[in-house]
Coordinates of C-alpha atoms in Angstrom, one line a residue:
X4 CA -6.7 19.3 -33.1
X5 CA -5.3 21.3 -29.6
X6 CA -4.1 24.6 -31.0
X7 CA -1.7 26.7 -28.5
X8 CA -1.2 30.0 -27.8
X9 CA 1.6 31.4 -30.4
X10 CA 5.0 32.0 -28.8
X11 CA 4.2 29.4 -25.7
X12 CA 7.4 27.4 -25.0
X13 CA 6.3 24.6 -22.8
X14 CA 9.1 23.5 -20.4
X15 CA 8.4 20.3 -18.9
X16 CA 9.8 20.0 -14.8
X17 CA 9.9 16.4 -13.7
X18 CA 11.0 16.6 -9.6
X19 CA 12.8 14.8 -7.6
X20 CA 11.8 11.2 -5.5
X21 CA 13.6 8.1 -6.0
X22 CA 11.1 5.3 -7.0
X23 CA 8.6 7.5 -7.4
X24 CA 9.9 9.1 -10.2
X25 CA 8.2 6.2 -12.3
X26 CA 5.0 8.7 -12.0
X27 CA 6.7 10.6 -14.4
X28 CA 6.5 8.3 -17.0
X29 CA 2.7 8.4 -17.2
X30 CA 2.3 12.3 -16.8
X31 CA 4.5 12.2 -20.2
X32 CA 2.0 9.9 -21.4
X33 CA -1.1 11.7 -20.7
X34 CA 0.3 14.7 -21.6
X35 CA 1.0 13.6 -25.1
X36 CA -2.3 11.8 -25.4
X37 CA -3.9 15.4 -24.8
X38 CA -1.6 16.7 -27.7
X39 CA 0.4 18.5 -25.5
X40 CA 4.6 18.0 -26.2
X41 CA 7.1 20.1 -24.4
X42 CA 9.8 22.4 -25.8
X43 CA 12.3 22.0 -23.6
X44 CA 12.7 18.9 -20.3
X45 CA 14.6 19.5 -17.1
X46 CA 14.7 17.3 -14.1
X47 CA 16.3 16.4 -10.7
X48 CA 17.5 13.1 -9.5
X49 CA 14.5 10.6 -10.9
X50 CA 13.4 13.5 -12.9
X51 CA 17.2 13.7 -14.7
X52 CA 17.1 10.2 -15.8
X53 CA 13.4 9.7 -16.7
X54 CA 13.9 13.6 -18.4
X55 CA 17.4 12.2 -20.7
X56 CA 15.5 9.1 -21.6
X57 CA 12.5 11.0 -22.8
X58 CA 14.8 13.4 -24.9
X59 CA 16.1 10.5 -26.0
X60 CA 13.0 9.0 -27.6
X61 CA 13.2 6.0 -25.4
X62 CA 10.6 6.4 -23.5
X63 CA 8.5 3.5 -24.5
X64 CA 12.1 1.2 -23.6
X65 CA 11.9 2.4 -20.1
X66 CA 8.4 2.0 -19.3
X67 CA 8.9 -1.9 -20.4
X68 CA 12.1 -2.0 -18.5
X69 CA 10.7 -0.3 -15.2
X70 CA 7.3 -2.2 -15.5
X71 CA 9.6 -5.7 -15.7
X72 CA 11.1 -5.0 -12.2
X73 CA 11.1 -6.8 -9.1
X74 CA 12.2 -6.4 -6.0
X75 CA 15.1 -9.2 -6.2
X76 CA 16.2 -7.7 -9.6
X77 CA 16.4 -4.0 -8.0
X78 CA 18.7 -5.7 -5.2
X79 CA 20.9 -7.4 -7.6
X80 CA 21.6 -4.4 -9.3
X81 CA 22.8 -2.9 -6.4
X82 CA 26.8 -2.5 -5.8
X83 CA 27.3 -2.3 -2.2
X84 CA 30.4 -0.2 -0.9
X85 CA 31.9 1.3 2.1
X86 CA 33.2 4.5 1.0
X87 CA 31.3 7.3 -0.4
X88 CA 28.0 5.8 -0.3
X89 CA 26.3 2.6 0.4
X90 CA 25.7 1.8 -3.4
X91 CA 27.9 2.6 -6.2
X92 CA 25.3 2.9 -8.5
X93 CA 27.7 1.6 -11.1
X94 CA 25.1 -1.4 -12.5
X95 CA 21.8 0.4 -13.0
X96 CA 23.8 3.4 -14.8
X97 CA 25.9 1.1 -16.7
X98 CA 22.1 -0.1 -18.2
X99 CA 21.4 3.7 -19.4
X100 CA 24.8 3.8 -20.7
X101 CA 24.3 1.4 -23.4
X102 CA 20.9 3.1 -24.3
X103 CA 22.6 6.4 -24.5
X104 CA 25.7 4.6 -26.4
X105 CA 28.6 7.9 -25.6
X106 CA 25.5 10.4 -26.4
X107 CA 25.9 14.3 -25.5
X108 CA 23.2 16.4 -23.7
X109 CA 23.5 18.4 -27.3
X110 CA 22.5 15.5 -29.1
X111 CA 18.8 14.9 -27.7
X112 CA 15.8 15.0 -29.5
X113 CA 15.3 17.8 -27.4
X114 CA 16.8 20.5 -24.9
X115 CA 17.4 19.1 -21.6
X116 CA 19.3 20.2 -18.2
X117 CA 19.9 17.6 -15.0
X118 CA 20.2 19.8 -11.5
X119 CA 22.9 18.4 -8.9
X120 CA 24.4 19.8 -6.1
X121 CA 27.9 21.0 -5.4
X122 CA 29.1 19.1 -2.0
X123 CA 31.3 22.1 -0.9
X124 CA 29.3 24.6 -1.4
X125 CA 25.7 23.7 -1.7
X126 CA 25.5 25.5 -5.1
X127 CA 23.4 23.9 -7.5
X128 CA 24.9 22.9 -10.6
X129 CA 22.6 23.0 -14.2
X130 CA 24.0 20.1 -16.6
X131 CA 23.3 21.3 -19.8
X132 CA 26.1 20.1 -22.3
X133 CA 28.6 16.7 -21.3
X134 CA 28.2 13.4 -21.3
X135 CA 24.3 12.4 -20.6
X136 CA 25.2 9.3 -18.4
X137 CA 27.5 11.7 -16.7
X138 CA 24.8 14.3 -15.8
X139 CA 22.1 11.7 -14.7
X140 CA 24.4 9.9 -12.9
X141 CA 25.4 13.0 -10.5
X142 CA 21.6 14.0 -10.3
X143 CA 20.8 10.9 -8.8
X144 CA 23.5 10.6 -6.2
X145 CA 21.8 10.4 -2.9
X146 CA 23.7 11.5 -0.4
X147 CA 25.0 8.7 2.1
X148 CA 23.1 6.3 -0.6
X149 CA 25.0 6.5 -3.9
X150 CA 28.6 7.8 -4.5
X151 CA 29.4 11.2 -5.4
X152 CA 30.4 12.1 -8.5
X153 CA 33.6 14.4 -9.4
X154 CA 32.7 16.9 -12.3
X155 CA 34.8 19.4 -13.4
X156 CA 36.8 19.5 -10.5
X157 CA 34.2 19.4 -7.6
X158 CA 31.8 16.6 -5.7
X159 CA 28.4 16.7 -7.1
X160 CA 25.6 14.9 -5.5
X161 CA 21.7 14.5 -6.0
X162 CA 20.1 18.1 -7.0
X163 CA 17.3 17.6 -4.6
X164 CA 19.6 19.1 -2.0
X165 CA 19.3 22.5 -3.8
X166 CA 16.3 21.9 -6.1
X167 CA 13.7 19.0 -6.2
X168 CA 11.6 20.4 -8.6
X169 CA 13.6 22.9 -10.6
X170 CA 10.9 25.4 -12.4
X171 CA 13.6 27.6 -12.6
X172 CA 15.5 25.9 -14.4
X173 CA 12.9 25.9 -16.9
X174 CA 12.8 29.1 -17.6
X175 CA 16.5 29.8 -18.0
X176 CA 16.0 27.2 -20.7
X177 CA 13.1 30.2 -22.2
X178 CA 10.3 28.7 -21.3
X179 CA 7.3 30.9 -20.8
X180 CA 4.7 28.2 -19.5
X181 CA 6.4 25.4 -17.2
X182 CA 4.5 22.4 -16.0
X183 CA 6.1 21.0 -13.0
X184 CA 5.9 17.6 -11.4
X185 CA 6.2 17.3 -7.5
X186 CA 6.3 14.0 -6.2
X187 CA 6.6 14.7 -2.7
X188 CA 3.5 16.3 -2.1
X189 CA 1.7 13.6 0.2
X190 CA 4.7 11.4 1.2
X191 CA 4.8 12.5 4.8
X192 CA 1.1 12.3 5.0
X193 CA 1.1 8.5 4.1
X194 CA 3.3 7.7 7.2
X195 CA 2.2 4.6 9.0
X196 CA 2.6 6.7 12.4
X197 CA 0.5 4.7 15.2
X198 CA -3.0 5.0 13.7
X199 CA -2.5 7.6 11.2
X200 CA -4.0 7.4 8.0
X201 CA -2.3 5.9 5.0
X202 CA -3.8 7.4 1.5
X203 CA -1.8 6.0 -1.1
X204 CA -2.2 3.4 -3.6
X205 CA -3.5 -0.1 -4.3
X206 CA -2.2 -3.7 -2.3
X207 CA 0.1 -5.9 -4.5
X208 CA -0.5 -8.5 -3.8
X209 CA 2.2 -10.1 -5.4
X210 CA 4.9 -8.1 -2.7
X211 CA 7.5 -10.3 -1.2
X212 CA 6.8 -10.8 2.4
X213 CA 9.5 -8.9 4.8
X214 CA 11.1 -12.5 4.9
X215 CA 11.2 -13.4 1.4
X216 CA 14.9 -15.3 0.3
X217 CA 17.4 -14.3 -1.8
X218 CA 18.2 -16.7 -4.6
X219 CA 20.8 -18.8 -2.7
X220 CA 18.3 -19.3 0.0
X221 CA 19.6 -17.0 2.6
X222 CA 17.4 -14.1 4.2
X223 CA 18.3 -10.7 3.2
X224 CA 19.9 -8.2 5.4
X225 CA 17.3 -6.4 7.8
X226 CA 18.6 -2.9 6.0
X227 CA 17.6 -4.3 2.8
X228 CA 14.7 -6.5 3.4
X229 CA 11.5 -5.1 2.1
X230 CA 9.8 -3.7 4.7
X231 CA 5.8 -4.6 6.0
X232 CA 4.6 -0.9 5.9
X233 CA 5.9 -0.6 2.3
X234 CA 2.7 -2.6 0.8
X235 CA 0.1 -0.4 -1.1
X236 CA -3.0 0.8 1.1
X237 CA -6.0 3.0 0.4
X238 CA -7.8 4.8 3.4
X239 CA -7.3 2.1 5.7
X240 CA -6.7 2.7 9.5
X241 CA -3.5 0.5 10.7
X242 CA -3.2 0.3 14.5
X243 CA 0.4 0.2 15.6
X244 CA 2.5 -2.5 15.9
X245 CA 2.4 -4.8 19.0
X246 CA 6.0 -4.3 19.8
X247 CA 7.3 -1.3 18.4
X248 CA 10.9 -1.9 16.1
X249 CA 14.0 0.4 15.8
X250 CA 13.4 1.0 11.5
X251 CA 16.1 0.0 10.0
X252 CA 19.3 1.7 9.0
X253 CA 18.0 2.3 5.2
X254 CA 14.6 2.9 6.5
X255 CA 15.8 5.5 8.7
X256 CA 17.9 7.3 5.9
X257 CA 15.0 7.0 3.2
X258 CA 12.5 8.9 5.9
X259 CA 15.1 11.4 6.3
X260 CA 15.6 12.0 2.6
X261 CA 11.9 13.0 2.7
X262 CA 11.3 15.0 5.4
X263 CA 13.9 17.3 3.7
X264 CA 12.7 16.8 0.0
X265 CA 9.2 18.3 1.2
X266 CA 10.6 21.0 3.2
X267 CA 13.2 22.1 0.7
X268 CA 9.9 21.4 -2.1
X269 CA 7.4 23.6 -0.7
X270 CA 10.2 26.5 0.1
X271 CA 11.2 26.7 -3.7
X272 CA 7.8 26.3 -5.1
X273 CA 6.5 29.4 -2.8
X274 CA 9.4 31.4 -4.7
X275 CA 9.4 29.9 -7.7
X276 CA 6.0 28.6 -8.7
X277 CA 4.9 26.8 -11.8
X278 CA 2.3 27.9 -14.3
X279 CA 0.8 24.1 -13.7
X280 CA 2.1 22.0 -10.4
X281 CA 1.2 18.4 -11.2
X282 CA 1.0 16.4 -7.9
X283 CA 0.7 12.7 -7.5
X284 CA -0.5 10.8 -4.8
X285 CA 2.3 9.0 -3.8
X286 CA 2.1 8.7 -0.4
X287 CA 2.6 4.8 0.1
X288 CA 5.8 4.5 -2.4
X289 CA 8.8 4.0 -0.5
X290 CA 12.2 5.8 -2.5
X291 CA 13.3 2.4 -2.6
X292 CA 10.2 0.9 -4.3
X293 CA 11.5 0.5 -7.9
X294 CA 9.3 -2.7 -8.6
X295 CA 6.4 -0.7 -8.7
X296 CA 6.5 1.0 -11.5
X297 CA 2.9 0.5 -12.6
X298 CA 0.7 1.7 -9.9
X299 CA 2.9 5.1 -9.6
X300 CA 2.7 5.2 -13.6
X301 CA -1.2 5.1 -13.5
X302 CA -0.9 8.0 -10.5
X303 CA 1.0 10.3 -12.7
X304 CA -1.5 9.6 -15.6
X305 CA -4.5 10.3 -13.2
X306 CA -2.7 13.2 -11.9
X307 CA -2.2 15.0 -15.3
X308 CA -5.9 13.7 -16.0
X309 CA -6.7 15.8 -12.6
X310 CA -5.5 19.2 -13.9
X311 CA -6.2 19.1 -17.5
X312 CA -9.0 21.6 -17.5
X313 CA -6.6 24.1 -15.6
X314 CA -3.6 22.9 -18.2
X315 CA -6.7 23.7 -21.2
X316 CA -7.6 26.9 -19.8
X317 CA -4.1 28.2 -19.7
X318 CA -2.8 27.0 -22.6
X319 CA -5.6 28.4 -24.6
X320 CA -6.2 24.8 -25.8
X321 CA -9.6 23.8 -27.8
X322 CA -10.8 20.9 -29.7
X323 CA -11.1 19.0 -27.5

């Protein structure tokens, strides 16, 4: 049986990433497996919502639910507006709603806090009492993607803004030993850039094509078609296109979102540094890629897998 140190509060930092945030899912998994449960849970954006539903004790629901996905569900729960944002968000939250049935950040299994962003300001906000739904739902607002949300009389939007992978959040929660989870890592390094290198994960085969048809027939819009470079490589050299295409108007925002995420990462992890940085190589993933859950699940596993002699040694851990 793992023993820890006495007094170790483990605070558990899922960051920020869209569709990659799936990854979190099996670095909760293999941390568990290795008998390792944390005190306390805080996470931006992704890391919010997949952080609620774990204090929740629903983690096994969402890993069914997110493993189920495909790329025509994702699009029909998308609420397209004009105002605000391009999605409203209003479908996929209304799903975590019912899980959550009215529940309070004070009723979890365990502490939890959801970072999001003040639009005025730039301050980042710490949700740490409220509505659940409430708190997730302003984590996750993408600015330009989904709506705002108005919270005690200001505009919050998605906490990767101020702080993607918020460690120090953790330890205003008291914990002494923080393991963190940056999902951004690699991301710009798996660019399919005219010959570069794409290190990321696995082909799926079962992908839609960039012209696959929605269920009336009709082709999707260009913006929200999936896109040829999102498929799943492994150390493959891909020469550039034969006629080079402006990216799309999503494609273009998604990029943007994260260029930023790793700049404004790597800037608050220099300052603010974890006891143990879990990384996952997810390159490949586009933030948009929420039907594939499984091959980013299996890269947070391998990632916690990775550092669990360094996550031993630290923890004073033995037995094992």
């Amino acid at each position: 049986m793992a023993r820890r140190r006495p007094h170790t509060r483990i605070g558990l930092v899922l960051g920020g990433g869209a569709a990659r945030g799936w990854a979190h899912i099996g670095v909760i998994r293999a941390l568990h497996e290795a008998g390792i449960k944390p005190d306390v849970v805080c996470g931006t954006s992704i890391g919010a919502l997949v952080g609620a539903v774990y204090a929740n004790g629903d983690l096994d629901w969402l890993e069914g639910w997110v493993s189920s996905l495909t790329w025509q569900t994702v699009v029909r729960l998308l609420d397209l507006r004009i105002s605000g944002g391009l999605l409203g968000g209003r479908k996929v939250i209304q799903i975590f709603a019912d899980k959550f049935a009215g529940r309070e950040i004070s009723q979890l299994q365990m502490p939890f806090a959801a970072v999001a962003t003040e639009l005025d300001s730039g301050r980042e906000s710490w949700l740490q009492d409220g509505s659940v739904v409430d708190a997730v739902r302003a984590s996750i607002a993408i600015p330009g993607i989904f709506t705002p949300v108005w919270h005690n009389g200001v505009w919050l939007v998605d906490g990767g803004l101020a702080n993607p992978v918020p460690v120090s959040v953790a330890r205003g929660m008291r914990a002494d030993f923080v393991i963190a989870v940056d999902l951004n890592n690699d991301i710009l390094n798996g660019r399919d850039f005219g010959g570069a290198v794409v290190d990321t994960l696995a082909v799926d085969p079962d992908a839609p094509p960039p012209g696959s048809l929605r269920k009336n027939g009709q082709p999707w819009p260009r913006w929200l078609a999936p896109s040829a470079d999102s498929r799943f490589t492994r150390d493959v050299r891909v020469p550039p296109p034969p006629s080079a295409r402006l990216p799309s108007m999503l494609s273009a925002v998604a990029q943007s979102i994260d260029i930023m995420q790793v700049r404004i990462t790597r800037s608050r992890l220099a300052g603010e540094p974890a006891d143990i940085l879990i990384q996952p190589r997810l390159g490949g993933m586009g933030i948009f890629d929420f039907h594939r859950a499984r091959p980013a699940i299996e890269e947070g596993r391998a990632a916690v897998e990775h550092m669990m002699p360094a996550i031993r040694a630290r923890l004073g851990l033995d037995g094992f």
